[in-house]
Coordinates of C-alpha atoms in Angstrom, one line a residue:
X1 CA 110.5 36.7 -241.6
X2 CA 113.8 38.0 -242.1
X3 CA 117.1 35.6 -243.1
X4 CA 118.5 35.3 -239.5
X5 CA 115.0 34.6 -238.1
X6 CA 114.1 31.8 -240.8
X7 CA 117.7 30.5 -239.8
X8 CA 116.9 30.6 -235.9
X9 CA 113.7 28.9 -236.1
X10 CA 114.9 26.4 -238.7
X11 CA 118.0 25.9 -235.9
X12 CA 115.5 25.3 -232.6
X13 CA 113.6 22.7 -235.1
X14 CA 116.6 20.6 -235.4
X15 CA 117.3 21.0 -231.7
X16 CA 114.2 19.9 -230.6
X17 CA 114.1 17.5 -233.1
X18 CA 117.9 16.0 -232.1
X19 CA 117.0 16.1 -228.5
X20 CA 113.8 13.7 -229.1
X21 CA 116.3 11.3 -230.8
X22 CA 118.9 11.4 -228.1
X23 CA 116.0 10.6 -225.6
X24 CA 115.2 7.6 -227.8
X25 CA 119.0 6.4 -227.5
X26 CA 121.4 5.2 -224.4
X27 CA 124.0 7.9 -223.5
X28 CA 127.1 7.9 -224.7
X29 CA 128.9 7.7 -221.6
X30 CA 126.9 4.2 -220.7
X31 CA 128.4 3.1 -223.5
X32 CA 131.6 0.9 -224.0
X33 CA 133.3 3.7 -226.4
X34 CA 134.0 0.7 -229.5
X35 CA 130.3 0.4 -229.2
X36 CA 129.4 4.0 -230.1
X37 CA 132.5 3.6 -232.2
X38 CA 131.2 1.0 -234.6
X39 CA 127.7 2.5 -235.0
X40 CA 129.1 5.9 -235.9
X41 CA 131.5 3.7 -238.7
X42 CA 127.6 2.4 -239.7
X43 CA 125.5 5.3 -239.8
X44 CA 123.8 4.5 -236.8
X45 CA 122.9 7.2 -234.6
X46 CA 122.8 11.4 -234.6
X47 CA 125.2 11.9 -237.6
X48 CA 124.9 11.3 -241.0
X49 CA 125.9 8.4 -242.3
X50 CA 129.7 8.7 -243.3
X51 CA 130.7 8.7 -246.8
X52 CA 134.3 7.6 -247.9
X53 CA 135.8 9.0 -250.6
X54 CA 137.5 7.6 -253.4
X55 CA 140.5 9.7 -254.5
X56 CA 140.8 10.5 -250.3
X57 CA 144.4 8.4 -249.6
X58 CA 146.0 7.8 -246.8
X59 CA 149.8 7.6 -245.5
X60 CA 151.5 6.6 -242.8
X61 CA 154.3 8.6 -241.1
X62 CA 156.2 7.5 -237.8
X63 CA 155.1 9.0 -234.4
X64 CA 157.1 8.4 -230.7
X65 CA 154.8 5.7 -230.5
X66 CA 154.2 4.4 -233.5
X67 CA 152.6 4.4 -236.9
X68 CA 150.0 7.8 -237.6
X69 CA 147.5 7.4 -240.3
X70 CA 147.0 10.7 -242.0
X71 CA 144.0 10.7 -244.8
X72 CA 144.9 13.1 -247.6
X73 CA 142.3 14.7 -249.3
X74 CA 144.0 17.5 -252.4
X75 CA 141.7 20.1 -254.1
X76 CA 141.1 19.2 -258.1
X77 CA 143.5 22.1 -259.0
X78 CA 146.8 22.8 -257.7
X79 CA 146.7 22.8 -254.1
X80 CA 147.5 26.6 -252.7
X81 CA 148.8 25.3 -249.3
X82 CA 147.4 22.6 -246.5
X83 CA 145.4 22.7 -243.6
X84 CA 146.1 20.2 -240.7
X85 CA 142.8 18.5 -239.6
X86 CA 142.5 17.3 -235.8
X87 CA 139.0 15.2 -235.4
X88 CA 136.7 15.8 -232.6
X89 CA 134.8 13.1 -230.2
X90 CA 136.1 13.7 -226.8
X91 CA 139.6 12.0 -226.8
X92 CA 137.5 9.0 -227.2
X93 CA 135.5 8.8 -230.6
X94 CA 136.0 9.8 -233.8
X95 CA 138.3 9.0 -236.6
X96 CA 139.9 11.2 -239.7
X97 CA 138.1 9.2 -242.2
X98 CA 134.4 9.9 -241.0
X99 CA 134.1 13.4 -242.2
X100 CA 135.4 13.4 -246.0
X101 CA 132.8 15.5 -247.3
X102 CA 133.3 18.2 -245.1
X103 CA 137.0 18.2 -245.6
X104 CA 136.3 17.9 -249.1
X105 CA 134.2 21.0 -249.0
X106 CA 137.1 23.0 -247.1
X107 CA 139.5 22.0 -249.9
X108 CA 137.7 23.0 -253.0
X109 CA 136.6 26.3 -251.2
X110 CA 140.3 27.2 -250.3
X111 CA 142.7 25.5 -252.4
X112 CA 144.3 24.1 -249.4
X113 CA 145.5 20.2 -249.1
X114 CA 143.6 18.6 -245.8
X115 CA 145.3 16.5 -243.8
X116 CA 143.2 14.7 -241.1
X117 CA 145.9 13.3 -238.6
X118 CA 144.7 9.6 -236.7
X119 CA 145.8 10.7 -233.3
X120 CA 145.3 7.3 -230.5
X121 CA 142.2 7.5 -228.7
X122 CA 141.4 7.2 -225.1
X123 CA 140.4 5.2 -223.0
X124 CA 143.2 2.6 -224.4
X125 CA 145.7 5.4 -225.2
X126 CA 144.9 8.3 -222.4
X127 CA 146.7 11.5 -222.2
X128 CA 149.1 12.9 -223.5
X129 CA 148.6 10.3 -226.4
X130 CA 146.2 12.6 -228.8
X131 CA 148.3 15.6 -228.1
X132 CA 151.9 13.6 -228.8
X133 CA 150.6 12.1 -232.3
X134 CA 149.5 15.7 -233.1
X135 CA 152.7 17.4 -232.4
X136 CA 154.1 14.3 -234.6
X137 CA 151.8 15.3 -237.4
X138 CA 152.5 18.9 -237.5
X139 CA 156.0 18.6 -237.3
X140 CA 156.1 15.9 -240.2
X141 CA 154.0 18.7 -242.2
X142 CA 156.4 21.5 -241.8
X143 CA 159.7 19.0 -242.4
X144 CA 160.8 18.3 -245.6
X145 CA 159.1 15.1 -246.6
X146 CA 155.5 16.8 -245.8
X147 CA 156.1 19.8 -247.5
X148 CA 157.8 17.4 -250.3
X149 CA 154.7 15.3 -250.3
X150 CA 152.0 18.1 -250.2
X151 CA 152.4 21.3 -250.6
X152 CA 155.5 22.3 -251.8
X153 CA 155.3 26.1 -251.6
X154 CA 151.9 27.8 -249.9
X155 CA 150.5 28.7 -246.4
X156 CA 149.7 26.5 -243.8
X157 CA 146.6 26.2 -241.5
X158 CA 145.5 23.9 -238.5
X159 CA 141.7 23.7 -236.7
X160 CA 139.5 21.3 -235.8
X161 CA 136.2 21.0 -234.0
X162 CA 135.7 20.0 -230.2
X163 CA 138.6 18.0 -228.7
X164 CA 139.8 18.2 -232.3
X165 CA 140.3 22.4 -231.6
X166 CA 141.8 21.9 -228.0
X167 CA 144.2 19.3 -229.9
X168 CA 145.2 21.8 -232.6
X169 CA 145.8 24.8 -229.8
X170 CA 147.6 22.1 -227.5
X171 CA 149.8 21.5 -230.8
X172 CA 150.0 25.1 -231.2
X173 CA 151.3 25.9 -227.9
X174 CA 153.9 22.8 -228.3
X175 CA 155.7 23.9 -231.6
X176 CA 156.1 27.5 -230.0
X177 CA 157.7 26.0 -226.3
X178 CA 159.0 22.9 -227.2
X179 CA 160.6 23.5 -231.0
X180 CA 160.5 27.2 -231.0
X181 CA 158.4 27.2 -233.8
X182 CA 155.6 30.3 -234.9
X183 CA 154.2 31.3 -237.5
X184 CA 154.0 28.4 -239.4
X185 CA 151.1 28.1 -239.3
X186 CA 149.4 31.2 -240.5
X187 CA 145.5 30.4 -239.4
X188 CA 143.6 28.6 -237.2
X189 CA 139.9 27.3 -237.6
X190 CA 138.6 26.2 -233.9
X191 CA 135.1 25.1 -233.7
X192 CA 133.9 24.8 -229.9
X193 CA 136.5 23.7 -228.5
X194 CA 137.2 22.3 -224.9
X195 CA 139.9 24.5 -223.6
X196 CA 139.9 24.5 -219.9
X197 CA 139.1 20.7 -218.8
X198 CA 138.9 21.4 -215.2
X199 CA 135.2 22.8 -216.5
X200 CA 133.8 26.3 -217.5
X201 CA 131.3 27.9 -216.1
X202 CA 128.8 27.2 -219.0
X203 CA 130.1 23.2 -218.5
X204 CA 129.3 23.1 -215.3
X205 CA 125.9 24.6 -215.3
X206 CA 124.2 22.9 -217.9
X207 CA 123.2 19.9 -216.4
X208 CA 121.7 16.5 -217.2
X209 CA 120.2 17.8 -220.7
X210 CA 121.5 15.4 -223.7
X211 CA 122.2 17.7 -226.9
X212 CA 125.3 15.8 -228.0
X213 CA 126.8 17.1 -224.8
X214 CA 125.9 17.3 -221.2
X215 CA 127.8 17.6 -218.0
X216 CA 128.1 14.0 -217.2
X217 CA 129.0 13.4 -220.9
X218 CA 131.7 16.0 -220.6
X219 CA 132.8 14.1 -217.4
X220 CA 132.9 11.0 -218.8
X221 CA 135.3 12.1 -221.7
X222 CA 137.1 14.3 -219.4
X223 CA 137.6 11.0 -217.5
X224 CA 138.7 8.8 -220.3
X225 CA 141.3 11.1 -221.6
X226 CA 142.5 12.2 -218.5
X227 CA 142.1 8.9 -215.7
X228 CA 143.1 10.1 -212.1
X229 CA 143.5 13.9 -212.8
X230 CA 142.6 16.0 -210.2
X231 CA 140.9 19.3 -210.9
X232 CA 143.9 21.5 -210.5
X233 CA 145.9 18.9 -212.4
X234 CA 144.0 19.7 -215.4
X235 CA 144.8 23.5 -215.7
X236 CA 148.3 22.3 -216.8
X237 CA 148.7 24.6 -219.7
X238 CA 149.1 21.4 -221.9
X239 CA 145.9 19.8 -221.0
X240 CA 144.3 23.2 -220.7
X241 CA 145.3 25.4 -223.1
X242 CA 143.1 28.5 -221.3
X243 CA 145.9 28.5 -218.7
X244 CA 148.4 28.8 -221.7
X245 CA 150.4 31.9 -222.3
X246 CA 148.9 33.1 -225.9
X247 CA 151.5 35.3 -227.4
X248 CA 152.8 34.4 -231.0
X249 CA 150.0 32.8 -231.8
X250 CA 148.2 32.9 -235.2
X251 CA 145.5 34.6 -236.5
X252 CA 141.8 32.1 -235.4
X253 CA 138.5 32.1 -235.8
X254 CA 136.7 31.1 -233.1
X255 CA 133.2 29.2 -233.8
X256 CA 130.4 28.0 -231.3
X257 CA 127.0 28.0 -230.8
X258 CA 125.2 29.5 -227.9
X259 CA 123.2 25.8 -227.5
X260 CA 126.4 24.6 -226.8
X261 CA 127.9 23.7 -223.2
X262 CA 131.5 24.4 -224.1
X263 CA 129.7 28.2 -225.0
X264 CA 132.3 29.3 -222.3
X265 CA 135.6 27.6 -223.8
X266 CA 135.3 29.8 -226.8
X267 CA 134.6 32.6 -225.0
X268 CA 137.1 33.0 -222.5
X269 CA 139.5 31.3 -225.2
X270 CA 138.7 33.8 -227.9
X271 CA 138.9 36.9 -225.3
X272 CA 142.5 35.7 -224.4
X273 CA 144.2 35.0 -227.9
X274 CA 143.0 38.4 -228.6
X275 CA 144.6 40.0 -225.4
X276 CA 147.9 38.2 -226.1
X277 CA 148.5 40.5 -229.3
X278 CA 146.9 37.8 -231.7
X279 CA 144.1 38.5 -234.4
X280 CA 141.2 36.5 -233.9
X281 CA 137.4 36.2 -235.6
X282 CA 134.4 35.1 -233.2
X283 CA 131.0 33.7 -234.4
X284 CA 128.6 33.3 -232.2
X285 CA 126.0 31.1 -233.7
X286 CA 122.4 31.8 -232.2
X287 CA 120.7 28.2 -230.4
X288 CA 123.6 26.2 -232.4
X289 CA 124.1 22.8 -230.7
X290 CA 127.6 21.0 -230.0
X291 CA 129.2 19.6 -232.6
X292 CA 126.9 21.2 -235.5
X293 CA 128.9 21.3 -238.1
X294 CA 128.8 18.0 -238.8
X295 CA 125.1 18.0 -238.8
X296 CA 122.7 18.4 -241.9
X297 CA 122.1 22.4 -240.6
X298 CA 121.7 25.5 -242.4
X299 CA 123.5 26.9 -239.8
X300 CA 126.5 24.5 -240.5
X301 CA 126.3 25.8 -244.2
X302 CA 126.9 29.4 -242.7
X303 CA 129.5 28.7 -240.2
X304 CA 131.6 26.9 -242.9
X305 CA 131.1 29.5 -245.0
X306 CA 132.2 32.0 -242.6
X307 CA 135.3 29.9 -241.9
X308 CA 136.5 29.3 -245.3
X309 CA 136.5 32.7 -246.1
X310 CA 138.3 33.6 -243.2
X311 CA 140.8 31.2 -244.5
X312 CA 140.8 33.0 -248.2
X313 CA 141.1 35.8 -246.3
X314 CA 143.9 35.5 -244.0
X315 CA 145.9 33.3 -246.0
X316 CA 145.5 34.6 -249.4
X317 CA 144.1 32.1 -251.5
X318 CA 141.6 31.6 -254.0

């Protein structure tokens, strides 16, 4: 059996495997979200169970709205630049601090500084909270007192999976029309991302079957982040960056798994950046499931692999 098959069958495993367990548990979206919330801070449920580091800090800069906890997590040696971190879990769940092995994988492979930014979650902060605290974040990082405190000379990168990558090509879009700011930031990492929230084709077809995601899932976050938006009211470029104009935008890669009902979200989104003039790197993970790299999978070894030499690459570090 070659590599890529021994990968495949070790991927439909897990799937099978994770779709038994989500049978075994209620649904997300029956859930109160602080619920789900507090067993994910436990170790209950499909992920791992989170570990916090120790010499991860975090700061507090001032958004429009308030205080925005950022959790800092520096390489051992001299940091070469910094990547800005945007967590996934529908607008709804999630936090920066619940993936600090992951992010502390990204650093030592690339040299870069993480920042994971605390955006407000929906339902109690819906739309356009998550995308204002963003913007807020990123515009802290490029100002003085971020570059002061972090990376005082080096490249700069943004990405994040899931709502986390619509967040970081909402933020994207707003530096270039609302400050006139590009290039910046000189990569992006977006792992299956929800980019058109008035539902893909590949959204829309899957149907009631739970792995991590299905349609009423999606609808149900869709819904908390975006309360009494109509259909066409959700193709506003800065809810649904697919409707975007994509010029000046920088160089992505694009990650998803074909499992995965957002499949659709990276394709279109990927084709698009691409046709705007922008470079852009697409890996197409065979039967990968939503949300896999942040679950014990071989294939999440590869993908991050992948997307931390595309980060060597394209910004020139080491």
């Amino acid at each position: 059996m070659s590599a890529d098959e021994t990968l495949l069958a070790e991927t439909r495993a897990f799937n099978a495997e994770l779709e038994r367990l989500l049978a075994t548990m209620p649904s997300v979206h029956t859930l109160p979200p602080e619920r789900t919330r507090r067993a994910r801070r436990e170790g209950r449920g499909i992920y791992p169970p989170p570990v916090f580091l120790a010499r991860a800090q975090t700061l507090e800069i001032e958004g429009r709205a308030g205080p925005i906890a950022l959790r800092i997590i520096a390489p051992e040696r001299r940091p070469a630049g910094a990547f800005l971190h945007i967590h996934g879990g529908g607008w709804t769940l999630g936090a920066n601090d619940l993936q600090d092995p992951r992010l502390d994988r990204l650093a030592s492979d690339t040299g870069l500084t993480v920042v994971s930014v605390g955006y407000r979650l929906s339902p109690e902060h819906p739309y356009p909270a998550a995308p204002d605290d963003c913007e807020s974040a990123a515009l802290w990082l490029l100002g003085a007192e971020g570059r002061g405190a972090l990376a005082p000379a080096g490249p700069l990168a943004i990405g994040g999976d899931s709502a986390g990558a619509h967040l970081a090509a909402v933020t994207l879009l707003r530096l270039r029309d609302r400050h006139a700011i590009t290039g910046a930031f000189a990569a992006a990492v977006l792992q299956y991302g929800a980019f058109d929230l008035s539902m893909t084709p590949s959204q829309r077809l899957w149907g009631e079957r739970n792995l991590v995601l299905s349609e009423p899932i999606i609808a149900w976050f869709g819904e908390q982040f975006l309360p009494g938006y109509d259909r066409e009211q959700r193709r506003d470029p800065d809810i649904s960056p697919l409707f975007a104009e994509l010029s000046e935008m920088p160089p992505a890669m694009f990650t998803v798994g074909t499992q995965d009902a957002l499949l659709d979200d990276t394709l279109f989104m990927e084709a698009r950046w691409r046709a705007a003039g922008n470079l852009a790197e697409l890996r197409i993970w065979r039967e990968a499931p939503h949300g896999f790299v942040s679950l014990p999978m071989t294939v999440a070894d590869a993908a991050l692999i992948a997307e931390h030499d595309f980060l060597r690459r394209t910004l020139g570090t080491s």
